[in-house]
GROMACS .gro file of C-alpha atoms in nm:
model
  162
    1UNK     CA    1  -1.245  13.886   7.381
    2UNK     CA    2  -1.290  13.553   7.581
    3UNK     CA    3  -0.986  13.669   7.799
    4UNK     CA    4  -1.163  14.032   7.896
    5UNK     CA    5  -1.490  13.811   7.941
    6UNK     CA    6  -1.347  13.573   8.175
    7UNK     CA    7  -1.127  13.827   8.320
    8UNK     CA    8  -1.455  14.048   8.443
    9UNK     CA    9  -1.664  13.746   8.543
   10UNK     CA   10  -1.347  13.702   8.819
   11UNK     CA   11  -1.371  14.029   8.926
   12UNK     CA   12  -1.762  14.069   8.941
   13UNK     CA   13  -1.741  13.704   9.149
   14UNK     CA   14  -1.399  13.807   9.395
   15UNK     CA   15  -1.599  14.148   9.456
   16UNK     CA   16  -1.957  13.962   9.521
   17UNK     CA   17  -1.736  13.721   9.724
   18UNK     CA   18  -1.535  13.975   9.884
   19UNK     CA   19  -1.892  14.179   9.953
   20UNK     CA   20  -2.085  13.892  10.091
   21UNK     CA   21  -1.779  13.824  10.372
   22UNK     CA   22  -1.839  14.206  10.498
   23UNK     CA   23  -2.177  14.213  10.510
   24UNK     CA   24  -2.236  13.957  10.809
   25UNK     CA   25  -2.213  14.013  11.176
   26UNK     CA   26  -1.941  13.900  11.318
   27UNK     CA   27  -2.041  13.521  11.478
   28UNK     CA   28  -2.337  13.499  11.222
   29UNK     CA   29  -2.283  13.276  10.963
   30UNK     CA   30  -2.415  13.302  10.557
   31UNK     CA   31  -2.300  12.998  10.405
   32UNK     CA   32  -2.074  12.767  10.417
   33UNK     CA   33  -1.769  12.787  10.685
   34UNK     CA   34  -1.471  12.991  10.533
   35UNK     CA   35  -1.146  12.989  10.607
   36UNK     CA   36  -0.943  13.355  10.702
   37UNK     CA   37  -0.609  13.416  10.882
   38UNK     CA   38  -0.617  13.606  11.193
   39UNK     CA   39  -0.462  13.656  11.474
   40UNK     CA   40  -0.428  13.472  11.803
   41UNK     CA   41  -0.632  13.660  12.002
   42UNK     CA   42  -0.997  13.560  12.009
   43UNK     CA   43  -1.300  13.799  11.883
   44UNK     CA   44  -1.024  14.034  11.736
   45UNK     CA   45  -1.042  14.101  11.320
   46UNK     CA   46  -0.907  13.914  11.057
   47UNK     CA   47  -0.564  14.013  10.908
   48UNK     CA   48  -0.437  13.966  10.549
   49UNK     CA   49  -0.137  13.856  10.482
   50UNK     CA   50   0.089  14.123  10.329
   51UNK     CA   51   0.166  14.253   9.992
   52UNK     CA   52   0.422  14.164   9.817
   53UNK     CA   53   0.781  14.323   9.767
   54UNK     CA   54   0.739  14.230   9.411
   55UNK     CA   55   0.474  14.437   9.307
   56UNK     CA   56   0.436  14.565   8.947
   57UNK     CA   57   0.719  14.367   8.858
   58UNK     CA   58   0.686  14.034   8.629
   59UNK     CA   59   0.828  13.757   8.813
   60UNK     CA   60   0.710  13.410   8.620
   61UNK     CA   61   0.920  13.234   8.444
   62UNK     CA   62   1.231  13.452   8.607
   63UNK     CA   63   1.487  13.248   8.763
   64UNK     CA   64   1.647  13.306   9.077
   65UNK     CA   65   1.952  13.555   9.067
   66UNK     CA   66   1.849  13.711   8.771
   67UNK     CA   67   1.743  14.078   8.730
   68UNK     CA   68   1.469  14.306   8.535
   69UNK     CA   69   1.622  14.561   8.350
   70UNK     CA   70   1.500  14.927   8.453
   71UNK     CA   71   1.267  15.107   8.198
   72UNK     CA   72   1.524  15.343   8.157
   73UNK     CA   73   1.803  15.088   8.027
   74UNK     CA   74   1.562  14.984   7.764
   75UNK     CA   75   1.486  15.151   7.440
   76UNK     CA   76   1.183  14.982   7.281
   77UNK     CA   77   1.041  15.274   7.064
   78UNK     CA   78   1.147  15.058   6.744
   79UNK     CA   79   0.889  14.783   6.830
   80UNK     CA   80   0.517  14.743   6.722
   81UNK     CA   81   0.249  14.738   6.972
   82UNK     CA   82   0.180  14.397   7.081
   83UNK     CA   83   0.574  14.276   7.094
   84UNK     CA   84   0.743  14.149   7.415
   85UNK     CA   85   0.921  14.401   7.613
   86UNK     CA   86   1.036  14.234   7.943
   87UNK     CA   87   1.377  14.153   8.004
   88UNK     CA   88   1.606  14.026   8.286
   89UNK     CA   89   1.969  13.958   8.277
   90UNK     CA   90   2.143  13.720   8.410
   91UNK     CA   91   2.337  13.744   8.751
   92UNK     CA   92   2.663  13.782   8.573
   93UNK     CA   93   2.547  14.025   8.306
   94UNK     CA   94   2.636  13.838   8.046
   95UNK     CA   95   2.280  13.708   7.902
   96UNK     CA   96   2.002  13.890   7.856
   97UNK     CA   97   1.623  13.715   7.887
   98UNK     CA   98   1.352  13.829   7.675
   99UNK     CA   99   1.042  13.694   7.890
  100UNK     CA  100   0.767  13.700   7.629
  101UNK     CA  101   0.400  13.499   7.557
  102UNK     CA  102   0.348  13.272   7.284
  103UNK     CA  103   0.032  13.072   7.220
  104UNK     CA  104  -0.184  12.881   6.905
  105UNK     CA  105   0.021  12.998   6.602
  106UNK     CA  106   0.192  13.298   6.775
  107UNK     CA  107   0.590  13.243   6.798
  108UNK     CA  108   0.860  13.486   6.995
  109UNK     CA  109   1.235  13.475   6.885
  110UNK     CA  110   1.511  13.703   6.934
  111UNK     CA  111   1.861  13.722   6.850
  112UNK     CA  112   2.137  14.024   6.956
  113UNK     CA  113   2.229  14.253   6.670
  114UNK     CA  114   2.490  14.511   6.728
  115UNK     CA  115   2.720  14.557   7.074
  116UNK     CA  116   2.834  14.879   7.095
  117UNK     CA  117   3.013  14.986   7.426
  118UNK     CA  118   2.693  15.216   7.481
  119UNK     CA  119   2.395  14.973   7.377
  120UNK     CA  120   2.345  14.646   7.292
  121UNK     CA  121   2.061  14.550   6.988
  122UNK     CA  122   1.780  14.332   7.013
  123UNK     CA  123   1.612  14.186   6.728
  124UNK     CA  124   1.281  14.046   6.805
  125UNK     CA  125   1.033  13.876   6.541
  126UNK     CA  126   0.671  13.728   6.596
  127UNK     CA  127   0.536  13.557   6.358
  128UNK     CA  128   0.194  13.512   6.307
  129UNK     CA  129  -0.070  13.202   6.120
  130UNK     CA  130  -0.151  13.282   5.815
  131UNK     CA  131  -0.502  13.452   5.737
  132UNK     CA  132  -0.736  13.192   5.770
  133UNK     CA  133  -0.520  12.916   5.968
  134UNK     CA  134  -0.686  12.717   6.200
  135UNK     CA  135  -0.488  12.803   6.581
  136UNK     CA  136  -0.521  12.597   6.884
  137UNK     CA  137  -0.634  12.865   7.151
  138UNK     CA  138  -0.343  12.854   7.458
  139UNK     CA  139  -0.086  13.096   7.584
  140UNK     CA  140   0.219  12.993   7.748
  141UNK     CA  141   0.529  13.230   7.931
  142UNK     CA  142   0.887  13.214   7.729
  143UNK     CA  143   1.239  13.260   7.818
  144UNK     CA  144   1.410  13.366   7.505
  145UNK     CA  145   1.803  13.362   7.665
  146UNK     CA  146   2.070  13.619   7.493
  147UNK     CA  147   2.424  13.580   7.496
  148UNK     CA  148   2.629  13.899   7.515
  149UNK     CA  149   3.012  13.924   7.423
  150UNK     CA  150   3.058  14.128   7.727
  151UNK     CA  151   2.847  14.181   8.050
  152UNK     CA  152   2.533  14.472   7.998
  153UNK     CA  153   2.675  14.652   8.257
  154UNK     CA  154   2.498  15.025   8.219
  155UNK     CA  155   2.462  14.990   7.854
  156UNK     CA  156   2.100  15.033   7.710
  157UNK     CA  157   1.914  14.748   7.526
  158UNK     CA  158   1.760  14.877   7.216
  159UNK     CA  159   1.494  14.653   7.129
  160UNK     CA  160   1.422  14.614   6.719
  161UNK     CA  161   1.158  14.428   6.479
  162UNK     CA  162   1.402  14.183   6.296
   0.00000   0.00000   0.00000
């Protein structure tokens, strides 16, 4: 609840922010002297910088080289809501990453189940404070790594509670 608190209290402040830029003349000035990129030429508009080519994709905690696995390779139907999902493999193909949040009394593991030559199996288990446990209150990104006997290749991950 905090989180979706803090999260709109950002947004309401970026959009005031973001609002309060537009809204003056050009030359006038509101507040206090802000910074903006733009472009050599003088009295011509500001320009953002632009997006990026990693877009929708998770990219903390990913190290250079490796690779997320298309939605189509993986086969997470077995898992309960609220389990990690995002993997990369290695540049080789021979490890798999689960990428996954853990925080307070929360804790992510994973170990690989059954290699077939069409899929490979994922276990995944979080485990949870007992009912009434006192939990610190921080969340922090994971890299669960995941040896394979053989590189992924086009086989599918099928990702398991275990």
């Amino acid at each position: 609840m905090r989180t979706l608190l803090g999260t709109g209290l950002l947004l309401l402040t970026l959009t005031a922010c973001g609002a309060a830029n537009t809204a003056a003349p050009a030359g006038s000035s509101t507040g206090p002297e802000t910074t903006s990129v733009s472009s050599s030429v003088p009295g011509s508009p500001s320009v953002a910088p632009p997006p990026s080519q990693t877009v929708g994709r998770p990219t903390q905690g990913i190290a250079p080289g490796d690779d997320v696995l298309a939605e189509s390779q993986v086969d997470a139907r077995g898992l309960p809501e609220g389990y990690p999902r995002s993997l990369t493999r290695s540049t080789d193909g021979k490890t798999l990453i689960l990428q996954a949040e853990e925080g307070g009394c929360r804790r992510v593991s994973a170990h690989v189940g059954d290699q077939t030559p069409q899929q490979v199996v994922v276990l995944v288990a979080v485990t949870a404070a007992k009912k009434g446990q006192m939990c610190p209150d921080y969340i922090k990104e994971i890299s669960v790594p995941l040896a394979l006997a053989a590189p992924l290749g086009t086989r599918t991950v099928v990702l398991r509670q275990g």
